[in-house]
C-alpha cells in the first residue's frame, strides 16, 4: 500500500474551504497556486500537466503553465495549522489535532493506522491496523523469523520444518537398535518397515502371503528362511493343493518337494542379491541427501546475502518482460505488485528500489499502472542526512525512438515516514498511483509497450549530495 497523504478533511470544513484542493477537495498538501488564483495539491497539479507543460484549470478552464505556478507558503502554513481528525476515526481513533502534528508524530504512532506487515519484502501482503499487525508479525506471519532449537540459526517460520528435517545438528537415536547421530530424515529412513536399515526392526517374513505369521528381526531374516525352509515349502505345497500322502504317490511328492527346495535356494540367493542392491542404493540415497542438504544451505546463504545494487549513480533502467502475464496476475490478485532491483544514489549513498502495481493502487486501481519509490536500508544510512529529499523522476520510455517519454516527477515529503531513515528493511513506498493509463499502453502501435515489454527509467537528482 502506498503512503499517500490524502483524504484528509478539516474538522471545520465550511471555515476552511479555501484550503481545499481544487481537484481532490481534500486539505491541501504542499499547495501550489496558478495564475488564475486556484490552489492545488502538488500531486494533483502534476496529474493535470502529465507529459505537457500546460493544462486547463480544473475550476475555470483557463490555460495554466507549469512555469507560472508557485508554491503557496501562506496556504501551506494555514493548512498545517488546521485542526483535523485522524483519518482512522471511523476505525475507532479519537485523536484530533493540527495537520502538522498528525504528519510529524501521530500518523507514525496511531494504533488504528493501516500499515503493511514488515515482512512485505519477503512476500507477505497482509495489512491491518498497527495495533494488530504487531501480533501478526510475531505470531501469525509465515515469514516471521524463528530460532532453530538445536543449531540456533534463524529461519523463516515457513521454512523451519524443512530446516529441522535437514538440520545437521538435530541428532536422534534409533529407539530399536540404539544407533545415534541420525538426523530426523535419516531416522525415518532408518526405521522404515519396508526399506529401512535398522537391523533390529521386526519385518514380515517373505512367505507371509502364503501363511507364515512370524516377524523376525531384519538381521535374522536369512536365518529364519533357512531354519524354516521345510515349513515354508509345505506352505507353498498347501497353497498348490498339497502332496498325496498315501500309497505310491509319495515318490512324486518327494520329487516335487526336492524341486521346490532347489527353487527355494534359488529364491534365497536372489533375495540376497536384491538385499545387496538395496544396501547400495540406500548408501547412494544417503549421499544424495547430504549433497541436497549442502546445496540447500548454500541457497539459504545466497538468499540471505545482500543484493548488489543495479547501479550506483542514481539512475535505474528497469526492463519488465511479459507485462500481460504480470497484469493478469495482478487482476486475479495472485501477485499485485513487483519490486525492481535496488539501486543507489552513490556508491556510499541512499539505497532505493521501485514497486510497480500493474493493475494500479489507490485511486489508480483498475485503470492505471502505479509506480512508487521505496527507501531501502543501506550500509551508510548512519552517516547520510535524513529525511531523503532528492527529487525523483519516473519515465516510461518511448520505444519508438520519438523521445515522447511519459514523465512524472515529485519531491519527497519531508514529513512523510516513507522518506525517513529506515527502521526495517524497507520503508513504505510512495509515488504516483496514476502513472500511466492502461488504455494508453494497449492502444494500437503504442510506443510504450512493445513485444509485451516495458522500459521504466528512474532518475534521482543527486545534485548537492555529498558522498
Tab-separated table of C-alpha atoms in Angstrom:
chain	number	residue	atom	x	y	z
A	1	UNK	CA	0.000	0.000	0.000
A	2	UNK	CA	1.254	3.476	-0.840
A	3	UNK	CA	1.939	6.141	1.755
A	4	UNK	CA	-0.059	8.976	0.235
A	5	UNK	CA	-1.139	11.894	2.419
A	6	UNK	CA	-4.652	12.246	1.016
A	7	UNK	CA	-8.263	12.011	2.103
A	8	UNK	CA	-7.777	14.487	4.982
A	9	UNK	CA	-10.546	16.986	5.653
A	10	UNK	CA	-10.621	19.747	8.281
A	11	UNK	CA	-12.921	19.486	11.265
A	12	UNK	CA	-14.444	22.831	10.247
A	13	UNK	CA	-14.965	22.224	6.521
A	14	UNK	CA	-17.024	25.380	5.968
A	15	UNK	CA	-14.496	27.700	7.617
A	16	UNK	CA	-11.557	26.143	5.808
A	17	UNK	CA	-12.984	25.701	2.311
A	18	UNK	CA	-10.250	27.948	0.895
A	19	UNK	CA	-7.682	25.354	1.978
A	20	UNK	CA	-9.225	22.525	-0.042
A	21	UNK	CA	-7.605	21.305	-3.257
A	22	UNK	CA	-9.461	22.336	-6.424
A	23	UNK	CA	-9.282	18.759	-7.734
A	24	UNK	CA	-9.464	16.247	-4.875
A	25	UNK	CA	-11.364	18.594	-2.485
A	26	UNK	CA	-9.270	17.415	0.450
A	27	UNK	CA	-6.983	19.531	2.619
A	28	UNK	CA	-4.116	20.985	0.581
A	29	UNK	CA	-0.825	19.102	0.785
A	30	UNK	CA	2.212	21.108	-0.376
A	31	UNK	CA	-0.136	23.628	-2.054
A	32	UNK	CA	0.618	25.407	-5.305
A	33	UNK	CA	-1.298	28.310	-6.845
A	34	UNK	CA	-1.852	29.002	-10.531
A	35	UNK	CA	-2.056	32.370	-12.324
A	36	UNK	CA	-5.834	32.181	-12.197
A	37	UNK	CA	-5.701	32.023	-8.376
A	38	UNK	CA	-6.779	28.446	-7.752
A	39	UNK	CA	-4.921	26.185	-5.357
A	40	UNK	CA	-3.944	22.550	-5.892
A	41	UNK	CA	-2.032	19.837	-4.054
A	42	UNK	CA	1.334	19.389	-5.766
A	43	UNK	CA	0.456	15.814	-6.763
A	44	UNK	CA	-2.938	16.829	-8.170
A	45	UNK	CA	-1.397	19.632	-10.212
A	46	UNK	CA	1.246	17.308	-11.625
A	47	UNK	CA	-1.553	14.984	-12.731
A	48	UNK	CA	-3.064	17.896	-14.672
A	49	UNK	CA	0.177	18.603	-16.507
A	50	UNK	CA	1.084	14.953	-17.147
A	51	UNK	CA	3.554	14.987	-20.073
A	52	UNK	CA	2.885	18.575	-21.167
A	53	UNK	CA	3.893	21.947	-19.721
A	54	UNK	CA	0.397	23.435	-19.975
A	55	UNK	CA	-3.104	22.341	-18.996
A	56	UNK	CA	-6.643	23.642	-18.398
A	57	UNK	CA	-7.526	24.771	-14.874
A	58	UNK	CA	-9.883	22.275	-13.282
A	59	UNK	CA	-12.101	25.122	-11.987
A	60	UNK	CA	-12.189	27.949	-14.549
A	61	UNK	CA	-10.746	26.106	-17.621
A	62	UNK	CA	-8.144	28.843	-18.210
A	63	UNK	CA	-4.745	27.814	-19.549
A	64	UNK	CA	-2.192	27.311	-16.803
A	65	UNK	CA	1.529	26.857	-17.391
A	66	UNK	CA	3.968	24.801	-15.371
A	67	UNK	CA	6.489	27.651	-15.359
A	68	UNK	CA	3.924	30.089	-13.872
A	69	UNK	CA	2.882	28.056	-10.861
A	70	UNK	CA	4.305	28.957	-7.448
A	71	UNK	CA	4.492	27.327	-4.049
A	72	UNK	CA	1.826	28.907	-1.794
A	73	UNK	CA	3.593	29.010	1.594
A	74	UNK	CA	0.845	31.009	3.275
A	75	UNK	CA	-1.765	28.396	2.388
A	76	UNK	CA	0.654	25.664	3.439
A	77	UNK	CA	1.143	27.231	6.881
A	78	UNK	CA	-2.630	27.629	7.273
A	79	UNK	CA	-3.178	24.018	6.233
A	80	UNK	CA	-0.573	22.759	8.705
A	81	UNK	CA	-2.323	24.731	11.475
A	82	UNK	CA	-5.790	23.380	10.568
A	83	UNK	CA	-7.490	21.135	13.115
A	84	UNK	CA	-8.272	17.683	11.731
A	85	UNK	CA	-9.406	14.256	12.852
A	86	UNK	CA	-7.209	11.195	12.405
A	87	UNK	CA	-8.026	9.548	9.075
A	88	UNK	CA	-8.694	6.346	11.051
A	89	UNK	CA	-11.512	7.897	13.095
A	90	UNK	CA	-14.041	5.517	11.515
A	91	UNK	CA	-11.983	2.630	12.886
A	92	UNK	CA	-12.055	3.988	16.428
A	93	UNK	CA	-9.230	6.556	16.712
A	94	UNK	CA	-10.465	9.653	18.595
A	95	UNK	CA	-7.320	11.779	18.063
A	96	UNK	CA	-7.760	15.395	16.926
A	97	UNK	CA	-5.057	17.979	16.370
A	98	UNK	CA	-3.323	20.028	13.696
A	99	UNK	CA	-2.267	18.603	10.367
A	100	UNK	CA	1.346	19.382	11.285
A	101	UNK	CA	1.194	17.242	14.446
A	102	UNK	CA	-0.614	14.486	12.561
A	103	UNK	CA	2.134	14.264	9.951
A	104	UNK	CA	5.030	14.669	12.379
A	105	UNK	CA	4.001	12.326	15.172
A	106	UNK	CA	0.525	10.844	15.273
A	107	UNK	CA	0.439	9.087	11.912
A	108	UNK	CA	3.600	7.136	12.789
A	109	UNK	CA	2.156	6.169	16.206
A	110	UNK	CA	-1.587	5.670	15.584
A	111	UNK	CA	-2.690	2.178	16.639
A	112	UNK	CA	-5.524	2.301	14.073
A	113	UNK	CA	-3.415	3.397	11.088
A	114	UNK	CA	-3.311	0.666	8.416
A	115	UNK	CA	0.255	-0.487	7.763
A	116	UNK	CA	1.771	-3.425	5.879
A	117	UNK	CA	3.497	-6.336	7.581
A	118	UNK	CA	7.220	-5.624	7.975
A	119	UNK	CA	7.888	-8.866	6.084
A	120	UNK	CA	6.384	-7.393	2.909
A	121	UNK	CA	9.751	-7.686	1.133
A	122	UNK	CA	9.722	-11.448	1.661
A	123	UNK	CA	6.240	-11.870	0.174
A	124	UNK	CA	3.740	-11.223	2.988
A	125	UNK	CA	0.917	-8.984	1.724
A	126	UNK	CA	-1.013	-8.745	4.998
A	127	UNK	CA	-2.110	-5.253	6.023
A	128	UNK	CA	-4.032	-4.035	9.041
A	129	UNK	CA	-4.174	-1.607	11.978
A	130	UNK	CA	-0.787	-1.051	13.617
A	131	UNK	CA	-2.016	-2.477	16.942
A	132	UNK	CA	-2.944	-5.763	15.259
A	133	UNK	CA	-0.145	-6.048	12.729
A	134	UNK	CA	2.459	-6.411	15.514
A	135	UNK	CA	0.743	-9.560	16.786
A	136	UNK	CA	0.565	-10.819	13.184
A	137	UNK	CA	4.299	-10.219	12.677
A	138	UNK	CA	5.294	-12.103	15.848
A	139	UNK	CA	2.685	-14.874	15.989
A	140	UNK	CA	0.940	-15.440	12.638
A	141	UNK	CA	3.115	-14.333	9.710
A	142	UNK	CA	4.528	-17.344	7.911
A	143	UNK	CA	7.594	-15.230	7.044
A	144	UNK	CA	8.442	-14.347	10.671
A	145	UNK	CA	11.913	-15.327	11.841
A	146	UNK	CA	12.241	-18.156	14.341
A	147	UNK	CA	15.226	-19.767	16.023
A	148	UNK	CA	16.044	-23.417	15.357
A	149	UNK	CA	16.050	-25.047	18.853
A	150	UNK	CA	19.116	-27.123	18.024
A	151	UNK	CA	21.513	-25.189	15.803
A	152	UNK	CA	20.361	-21.694	16.950
A	153	UNK	CA	20.094	-20.470	13.366
A	154	UNK	CA	17.339	-18.024	12.433
A	155	UNK	CA	14.956	-19.275	9.781
A	156	UNK	CA	11.561	-18.154	8.477
A	157	UNK	CA	8.612	-19.960	10.057
A	158	UNK	CA	7.528	-21.169	6.609
A	159	UNK	CA	10.838	-22.995	6.099
A	160	UNK	CA	11.518	-24.021	9.722
A	161	UNK	CA	10.054	-27.519	9.409
A	162	UNK	CA	12.168	-28.267	6.338
A	163	UNK	CA	15.185	-26.811	8.114
A	164	UNK	CA	14.658	-29.040	11.173
A	165	UNK	CA	14.305	-32.093	8.921
A	166	UNK	CA	17.682	-31.383	7.294
A	167	UNK	CA	19.398	-29.727	10.292
A	168	UNK	CA	22.810	-31.375	10.729
A	169	UNK	CA	22.818	-30.590	14.460
A	170	UNK	CA	19.418	-32.144	15.109
A	171	UNK	CA	20.535	-35.639	16.143
A	172	UNK	CA	18.273	-38.552	17.057
A	173	UNK	CA	18.798	-42.062	18.406
A	174	UNK	CA	17.065	-45.109	16.969
A	175	UNK	CA	14.737	-46.451	19.700
A	176	UNK	CA	15.136	-50.027	18.408
A	177	UNK	CA	18.830	-50.609	17.732
A	178	UNK	CA	20.267	-47.608	19.588
A	179	UNK	CA	22.120	-46.101	16.609
A	180	UNK	CA	22.972	-42.456	17.315
A	181	UNK	CA	23.798	-39.261	15.383
A	182	UNK	CA	20.874	-39.589	12.961
A	183	UNK	CA	19.100	-36.575	11.510
A	184	UNK	CA	15.314	-36.647	11.576
A	185	UNK	CA	15.184	-37.627	7.888
A	186	UNK	CA	17.858	-40.300	8.372
A	187	UNK	CA	15.958	-41.710	11.374
A	188	UNK	CA	12.722	-42.010	9.366
A	189	UNK	CA	14.561	-43.793	6.572
A	190	UNK	CA	16.475	-45.993	9.046
A	191	UNK	CA	13.238	-47.170	10.741
A	192	UNK	CA	11.153	-47.608	7.595
A	193	UNK	CA	9.433	-51.025	7.963
A	194	UNK	CA	9.833	-51.935	4.268
A	195	UNK	CA	13.028	-50.269	3.069
A	196	UNK	CA	14.846	-49.273	6.266
A	197	UNK	CA	18.264	-50.410	7.506
A	198	UNK	CA	17.622	-50.893	11.235
A	199	UNK	CA	18.904	-54.453	11.894
A	200	UNK	CA	16.729	-54.968	14.997
A	201	UNK	CA	13.451	-53.828	13.469
A	202	UNK	CA	10.820	-56.522	13.059
A	203	UNK	CA	9.845	-57.267	9.469
A	204	UNK	CA	7.375	-59.597	7.816
A	205	UNK	CA	8.519	-62.957	6.542
A	206	UNK	CA	8.867	-63.055	2.736
A	207	UNK	CA	6.421	-66.003	2.836
A	208	UNK	CA	3.785	-64.035	4.711
A	209	UNK	CA	1.448	-64.165	1.712
A	210	UNK	CA	1.258	-67.983	1.924
A	211	UNK	CA	0.701	-68.252	5.665
A	212	UNK	CA	3.934	-67.579	7.660
A	213	UNK	CA	2.954	-65.390	10.606
A	214	UNK	CA	6.435	-64.865	12.104
A	215	UNK	CA	8.022	-61.389	12.197
A	216	UNK	CA	11.803	-61.863	12.527
A	217	UNK	CA	14.280	-59.080	13.064
A	218	UNK	CA	15.755	-57.739	9.853
A	219	UNK	CA	19.172	-59.126	10.739
A	220	UNK	CA	17.646	-62.614	11.281
A	221	UNK	CA	15.598	-62.904	8.061
A	222	UNK	CA	18.090	-65.200	6.307
A	223	UNK	CA	18.424	-67.477	9.357
A	224	UNK	CA	14.644	-67.562	9.634
A	225	UNK	CA	14.334	-68.652	5.998
A	226	UNK	CA	16.967	-71.406	6.368
A	227	UNK	CA	15.617	-72.709	9.688
A	228	UNK	CA	12.023	-72.777	8.457
A	229	UNK	CA	12.672	-73.933	4.905
A	230	UNK	CA	10.615	-77.173	5.215
A	231	UNK	CA	7.703	-75.351	6.792
A	232	UNK	CA	7.803	-72.696	4.077
A	233	UNK	CA	7.915	-75.388	1.372
A	234	UNK	CA	4.966	-77.177	2.947
A	235	UNK	CA	3.057	-73.899	2.979
A	236	UNK	CA	3.788	-73.499	-0.717
A	237	UNK	CA	2.614	-77.084	-1.352
A	238	UNK	CA	-0.511	-76.443	0.660
A	239	UNK	CA	-1.284	-73.404	-1.467
A	240	UNK	CA	-0.913	-75.617	-4.577
A	241	UNK	CA	-3.227	-78.261	-3.147
A	242	UNK	CA	-0.727	-80.335	-1.107
A	243	UNK	CA	1.154	-83.604	-1.998
A	244	UNK	CA	-0.516	-87.039	-1.808
A	245	UNK	CA	0.281	-88.775	1.493
A	246	UNK	CA	-0.883	-92.376	0.837
A	247	UNK	CA	0.269	-95.330	-1.349
A	248	UNK	CA	2.601	-94.858	-4.294
A	249	UNK	CA	2.013	-91.162	-4.565
A	250	UNK	CA	4.734	-90.363	-2.025
A	251	UNK	CA	7.583	-90.545	-4.597
A	252	UNK	CA	6.140	-87.813	-6.850
A	253	UNK	CA	5.565	-85.737	-3.743
A	254	UNK	CA	9.191	-86.224	-2.680
A	255	UNK	CA	10.434	-85.209	-6.136
A	256	UNK	CA	8.229	-82.141	-6.080
A	257	UNK	CA	9.484	-81.317	-2.605
A	258	UNK	CA	13.094	-81.557	-3.827
A	259	UNK	CA	12.308	-79.339	-6.805
A	260	UNK	CA	10.701	-76.823	-4.538
A	261	UNK	CA	13.734	-76.989	-2.257
A	262	UNK	CA	16.016	-76.149	-5.160
A	263	UNK	CA	13.690	-73.334	-6.162
A	264	UNK	CA	13.707	-72.035	-2.592
A	265	UNK	CA	17.518	-71.991	-2.583
A	266	UNK	CA	17.499	-70.058	-5.856
A	267	UNK	CA	14.987	-67.605	-4.415
A	268	UNK	CA	17.127	-67.218	-1.293
A	269	UNK	CA	20.196	-66.372	-3.413
A	270	UNK	CA	18.095	-63.944	-5.440
A	271	UNK	CA	16.897	-62.373	-2.193
A	272	UNK	CA	20.484	-61.910	-1.027
A	273	UNK	CA	21.390	-60.266	-4.320
A	274	UNK	CA	18.467	-57.857	-4.060
A	275	UNK	CA	19.313	-57.130	-0.424
A	276	UNK	CA	22.835	-56.167	-1.519
A	277	UNK	CA	21.433	-53.931	-4.266
A	278	UNK	CA	19.075	-52.287	-1.768
A	279	UNK	CA	22.003	-51.582	0.565
A	280	UNK	CA	23.997	-49.996	-2.273
A	281	UNK	CA	21.021	-47.844	-3.299
A	282	UNK	CA	20.449	-46.761	0.305
A	283	UNK	CA	24.052	-45.598	0.564
A	284	UNK	CA	23.671	-43.682	-2.685
A	285	UNK	CA	20.419	-42.089	-1.466
A	286	UNK	CA	22.084	-41.043	1.778
A	287	UNK	CA	24.949	-39.469	-0.176
A	288	UNK	CA	22.460	-37.662	-2.454
A	289	UNK	CA	20.535	-36.355	0.558
A	290	UNK	CA	23.755	-34.988	2.031
A	291	UNK	CA	24.518	-33.250	-1.274
A	292	UNK	CA	20.992	-31.772	-1.381
A	293	UNK	CA	21.324	-30.562	2.218
A	294	UNK	CA	24.608	-28.862	1.325
A	295	UNK	CA	23.044	-27.184	-1.706
A	296	UNK	CA	20.087	-26.015	0.386
A	297	UNK	CA	22.461	-24.430	2.893
A	298	UNK	CA	24.243	-22.633	0.050
A	299	UNK	CA	20.912	-21.430	-1.381
A	300	UNK	CA	19.820	-20.085	2.014
A	301	UNK	CA	23.195	-18.367	2.416
A	302	UNK	CA	22.846	-16.767	-1.033
A	303	UNK	CA	19.257	-15.707	-0.288
A	304	UNK	CA	20.458	-14.056	2.916
A	305	UNK	CA	23.278	-12.195	1.183
A	306	UNK	CA	22.628	-8.517	0.457
A	307	UNK	CA	21.521	-7.862	-3.093
A	308	UNK	CA	24.096	-5.941	-5.089
A	309	UNK	CA	22.695	-2.626	-6.426
A	310	UNK	CA	21.935	-2.441	-10.139
A	311	UNK	CA	23.588	0.990	-10.322
A	312	UNK	CA	25.286	3.492	-8.034
A	313	UNK	CA	24.679	6.764	-9.900
A	314	UNK	CA	21.032	7.435	-9.011
A	315	UNK	CA	19.673	6.045	-12.317
A	316	UNK	CA	17.738	2.792	-12.726
A	317	UNK	CA	16.687	1.280	-16.069
A	318	UNK	CA	14.112	-1.428	-15.352
A	319	UNK	CA	13.073	-3.830	-18.138
A	320	UNK	CA	9.705	-5.503	-17.450
A	321	UNK	CA	9.029	-8.534	-19.636
A	322	UNK	CA	5.750	-10.484	-20.033
A	323	UNK	CA	3.679	-7.498	-18.955
A	324	UNK	CA	0.427	-9.211	-19.992
A	325	UNK	CA	1.131	-12.035	-17.528
A	326	UNK	CA	2.010	-9.532	-14.782
A	327	UNK	CA	-1.226	-7.636	-15.389
A	328	UNK	CA	-3.298	-10.840	-15.392
A	329	UNK	CA	-1.726	-11.944	-12.095
A	330	UNK	CA	-2.449	-8.531	-10.559
A	331	UNK	CA	-6.081	-8.515	-11.731
A	332	UNK	CA	-6.544	-12.006	-10.276
A	333	UNK	CA	-4.854	-10.726	-7.075
A	334	UNK	CA	-2.303	-13.529	-7.170
A	335	UNK	CA	0.650	-11.105	-7.298
A	336	UNK	CA	-0.494	-7.492	-7.055
A	337	UNK	CA	2.913	-5.794	-7.179
A	338	UNK	CA	6.513	-6.320	-8.312
A	339	UNK	CA	9.797	-4.902	-6.989
A	340	UNK	CA	12.665	-3.636	-9.108
A	341	UNK	CA	16.344	-4.329	-8.408
A	342	UNK	CA	17.817	-1.955	-5.828
A	343	UNK	CA	19.980	0.964	-6.883
A	344	UNK	CA	21.934	3.706	-5.092
A	345	UNK	CA	22.425	7.429	-5.480
A	346	UNK	CA	26.163	6.947	-4.964
A	347	UNK	CA	28.455	4.007	-4.042
A	348	UNK	CA	28.074	5.259	-0.459
A	349	UNK	CA	24.623	6.849	-0.845
A	350	UNK	CA	20.933	6.079	-0.368
A	351	UNK	CA	19.700	2.602	-1.355
A	352	UNK	CA	16.366	2.658	-3.234
A	353	UNK	CA	14.034	0.443	-5.232
A	354	UNK	CA	10.728	0.778	-7.106
A	355	UNK	CA	7.416	-1.005	-6.624
A	356	UNK	CA	5.122	-1.484	-9.617
A	357	UNK	CA	1.384	-2.234	-9.430
A	358	UNK	CA	0.375	-3.424	-12.958
A	359	UNK	CA	-3.350	-3.071	-12.136
A	360	UNK	CA	-2.908	0.113	-10.141
A	361	UNK	CA	-3.177	1.018	-6.467
A	362	UNK	CA	-5.130	3.668	-4.590
A	363	UNK	CA	-7.067	5.943	-6.918
A	364	UNK	CA	-5.338	4.305	-9.913
A	365	UNK	CA	-6.613	0.811	-9.132
A	366	UNK	CA	-8.106	-0.952	-12.145
A	367	UNK	CA	-7.321	1.808	-14.640
A	368	UNK	CA	-3.653	2.772	-14.294
A	369	UNK	CA	-0.152	1.478	-13.919
A	370	UNK	CA	1.018	2.664	-10.456
A	371	UNK	CA	4.709	3.262	-9.716
A	372	UNK	CA	6.293	4.079	-6.347
A	373	UNK	CA	9.702	4.585	-4.800
A	374	UNK	CA	10.823	2.884	-1.577
A	375	UNK	CA	13.839	3.744	0.578
A	376	UNK	CA	15.739	0.550	1.456
A	377	UNK	CA	18.001	0.130	4.463
A	378	UNK	CA	21.574	0.735	3.290
A	379	UNK	CA	25.093	0.299	4.612
A	380	UNK	CA	25.719	4.044	5.056
A	381	UNK	CA	22.390	5.234	6.498
A	382	UNK	CA	24.003	6.270	9.793
A	383	UNK	CA	26.066	8.998	8.103
A	384	UNK	CA	23.545	10.166	5.473
A	385	UNK	CA	21.284	13.218	6.001
A	386	UNK	CA	17.612	12.424	6.731
A	387	UNK	CA	14.906	12.730	5.579
A	388	UNK	CA	15.611	11.782	1.968
A	389	UNK	CA	14.893	14.986	-0.044
A	390	UNK	CA	16.199	14.345	-3.577
A	391	UNK	CA	13.789	14.969	-6.443
A	392	UNK	CA	12.717	11.788	-8.251
A	393	UNK	CA	11.637	11.455	-11.893
A	394	UNK	CA	9.823	8.414	-13.307
A	395	UNK	CA	9.896	7.874	-17.085
A	396	UNK	CA	8.015	5.306	-19.153
A	397	UNK	CA	10.311	5.136	-22.169
A	398	UNK	CA	9.097	5.650	-25.728
A	399	UNK	CA	10.419	2.599	-27.614
A	400	UNK	CA	9.591	4.170	-30.987
A	401	UNK	CA	12.635	6.445	-30.556
A	402	UNK	CA	10.482	9.588	-30.732
A	403	UNK	CA	11.555	10.570	-27.203
A	404	UNK	CA	7.939	11.218	-26.169
A	405	UNK	CA	8.617	9.618	-22.811
A	406	UNK	CA	5.832	9.609	-20.225
A	407	UNK	CA	7.241	11.564	-17.310
A	408	UNK	CA	6.252	12.008	-13.645
A	409	UNK	CA	8.353	13.917	-11.147
A	410	UNK	CA	7.949	14.559	-7.432
A	411	UNK	CA	9.894	15.915	-4.468
A	412	UNK	CA	9.747	13.741	-1.318
A	413	UNK	CA	7.577	14.989	1.552
A	414	UNK	CA	9.988	15.673	4.397
A	415	UNK	CA	7.244	14.913	6.933
A	416	UNK	CA	6.345	11.535	5.445
A	417	UNK	CA	7.585	8.390	7.157
A	418	UNK	CA	8.394	6.965	3.710
A	419	UNK	CA	11.487	9.167	3.452
A	420	UNK	CA	12.855	8.897	6.997
A	421	UNK	CA	15.774	6.660	7.954
A	422	UNK	CA	14.550	3.054	7.510
A	423	UNK	CA	13.859	1.198	10.761
A	424	UNK	CA	13.064	-2.074	8.957
A	425	UNK	CA	14.459	-3.463	5.712
A	426	UNK	CA	12.364	-1.102	3.572
A	427	UNK	CA	10.081	1.896	4.110
A	428	UNK	CA	6.537	2.034	2.783
A	429	UNK	CA	6.665	3.072	-0.876
A	430	UNK	CA	5.429	6.465	-2.096
A	431	UNK	CA	4.964	7.908	-5.563
A	432	UNK	CA	2.463	8.007	-8.426
A	433	UNK	CA	-0.736	5.913	-8.261
A	434	UNK	CA	-1.868	7.160	-11.706
A	435	UNK	CA	1.458	6.921	-13.539
A	436	UNK	CA	0.150	5.531	-16.862
A	437	UNK	CA	-3.342	4.674	-18.108
A	438	UNK	CA	-3.957	1.111	-19.289
A	439	UNK	CA	-5.721	2.313	-22.422
A	440	UNK	CA	-2.604	4.260	-23.428
A	441	UNK	CA	-0.475	1.094	-23.120
A	442	UNK	CA	-2.883	-1.138	-25.038
A	443	UNK	CA	-3.815	1.112	-27.919
A	444	UNK	CA	-2.650	0.132	-31.392
A	445	UNK	CA	1.056	0.735	-32.013
A	446	UNK	CA	1.626	2.024	-28.514
A	447	UNK	CA	5.237	3.239	-28.327
A	448	UNK	CA	5.441	2.318	-24.649
A	449	UNK	CA	4.517	-1.380	-24.797
A	450	UNK	CA	6.377	-3.334	-27.478
A	451	UNK	CA	6.752	-7.143	-27.593
A	452	UNK	CA	4.934	-7.297	-24.254
A	453	UNK	CA	7.824	-5.362	-22.675
A	454	UNK	CA	8.020	-2.037	-20.802
A	455	UNK	CA	11.087	0.044	-20.021
A	456	UNK	CA	10.935	2.237	-16.909
A	457	UNK	CA	13.695	4.692	-16.106
A	458	UNK	CA	14.090	6.276	-12.679
A	459	UNK	CA	16.338	9.314	-12.213
A	460	UNK	CA	17.185	10.701	-8.775
A	461	UNK	CA	18.539	14.223	-8.634
A	462	UNK	CA	21.903	13.760	-6.940
A	463	UNK	CA	22.895	17.435	-7.125
A	464	UNK	CA	24.112	18.651	-3.763
A	465	UNK	CA	24.648	15.186	-2.330
A	466	UNK	CA	27.967	14.837	-0.532
A	467	UNK	CA	29.338	11.297	-0.834
